[in-house]
Coordinates of C-alpha atoms in Angstrom, one line a residue:
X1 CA 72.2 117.5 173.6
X2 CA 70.3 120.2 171.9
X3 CA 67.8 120.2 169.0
X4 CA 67.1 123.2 166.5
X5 CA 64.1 123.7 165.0
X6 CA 62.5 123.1 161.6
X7 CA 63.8 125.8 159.0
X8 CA 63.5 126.2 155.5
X9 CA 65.7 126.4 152.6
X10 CA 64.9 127.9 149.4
X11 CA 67.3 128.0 146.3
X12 CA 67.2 130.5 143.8
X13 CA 69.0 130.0 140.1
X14 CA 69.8 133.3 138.3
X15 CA 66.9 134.1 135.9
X16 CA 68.7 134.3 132.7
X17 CA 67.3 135.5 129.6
X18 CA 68.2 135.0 125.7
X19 CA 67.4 137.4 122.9
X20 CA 67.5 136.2 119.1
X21 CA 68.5 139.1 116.3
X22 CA 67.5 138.8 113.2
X23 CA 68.3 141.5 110.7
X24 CA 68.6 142.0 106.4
X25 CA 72.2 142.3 105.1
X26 CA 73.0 145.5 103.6
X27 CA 73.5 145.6 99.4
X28 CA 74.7 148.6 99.0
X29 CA 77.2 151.5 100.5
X30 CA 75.9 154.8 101.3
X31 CA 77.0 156.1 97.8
X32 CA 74.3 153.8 96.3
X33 CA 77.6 150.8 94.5
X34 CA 77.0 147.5 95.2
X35 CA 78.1 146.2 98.7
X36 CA 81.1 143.7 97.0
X37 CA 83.5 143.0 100.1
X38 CA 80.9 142.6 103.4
X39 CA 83.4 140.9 106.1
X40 CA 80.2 140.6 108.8
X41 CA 78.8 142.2 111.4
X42 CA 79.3 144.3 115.3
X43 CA 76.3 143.7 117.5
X44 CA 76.4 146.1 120.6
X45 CA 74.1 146.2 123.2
X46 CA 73.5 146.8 127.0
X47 CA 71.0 147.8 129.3
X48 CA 70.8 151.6 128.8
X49 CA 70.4 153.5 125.1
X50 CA 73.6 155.4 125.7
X51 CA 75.6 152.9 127.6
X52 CA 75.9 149.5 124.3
X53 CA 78.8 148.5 126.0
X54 CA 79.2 144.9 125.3
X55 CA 79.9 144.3 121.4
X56 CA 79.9 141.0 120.1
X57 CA 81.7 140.7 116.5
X58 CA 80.5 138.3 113.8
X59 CA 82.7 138.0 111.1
X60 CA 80.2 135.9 108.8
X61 CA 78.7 137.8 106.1
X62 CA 76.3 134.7 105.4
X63 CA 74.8 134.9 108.9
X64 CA 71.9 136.9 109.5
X65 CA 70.3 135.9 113.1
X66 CA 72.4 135.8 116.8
X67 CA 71.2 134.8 120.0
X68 CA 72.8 136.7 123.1
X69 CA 72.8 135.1 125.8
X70 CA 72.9 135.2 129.8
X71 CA 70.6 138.5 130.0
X72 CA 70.2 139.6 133.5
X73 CA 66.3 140.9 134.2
X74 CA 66.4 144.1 132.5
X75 CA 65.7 146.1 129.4
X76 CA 68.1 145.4 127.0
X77 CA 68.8 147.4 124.1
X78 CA 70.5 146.0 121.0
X79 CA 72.2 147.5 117.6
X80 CA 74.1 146.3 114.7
X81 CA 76.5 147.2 111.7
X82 CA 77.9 146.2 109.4
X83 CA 81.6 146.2 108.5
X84 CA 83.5 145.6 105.1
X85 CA 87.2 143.7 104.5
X86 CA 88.6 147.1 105.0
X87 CA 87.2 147.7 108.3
X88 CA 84.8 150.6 107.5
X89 CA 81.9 150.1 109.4
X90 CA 78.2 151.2 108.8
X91 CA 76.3 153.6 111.1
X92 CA 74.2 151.5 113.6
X93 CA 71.0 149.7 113.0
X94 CA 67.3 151.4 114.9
X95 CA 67.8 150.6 117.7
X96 CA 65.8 147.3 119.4
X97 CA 64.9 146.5 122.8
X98 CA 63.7 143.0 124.9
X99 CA 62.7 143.0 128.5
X100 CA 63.7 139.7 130.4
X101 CA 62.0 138.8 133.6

């Protein structure tokens, strides 16, 4: 028989993040009419300025906050639009940014 010495163990979870958006709901088109038919909203985002590639569509015109979840530690970088029943969508909010550690 044989013994093995002492070792250690150490467990590591991922370090996921959350981000909460919160934004105003647009009134009114670009031609000044009243916004009538808002269908909701297309939040992009991802981890470079040029590179939003995940998009999340919420198709609640009421809501006005989202929480993205299972952020990797990164900069994350986050825009939204709006779209009408017709599918005509706005140009993109500024754009925001949350670091998760």
């Amino acid at each position: 028989t044989s013994s093995l010495q002492a070792f250690s163990i150490n467990v590591a979870g991922d370090a996921l993040g959350s981000a909460t958006l919160k934004w105003q709901p647009p009134t009114s088109n670009t031609d000044g009419s009243p916004l009538t038919n808002l269908a909701g909203y297309v939040i992009r985002y991802g981890t470079s300025l040029g590179g939003l590639s995940t998009e999340v569509r919420v198709a609640n015109p009421g809501l006005t906050t989202y929480m993205v979840s299972e952020l990797t530690p990164a900069t994350w970088y986050f825009q939204v639009s709006a779209y009408n029943t017709s599918g005509v969508e706005s140009a993109p909010s500024a754009t925001a940014s949350k670091t998760i550690t």
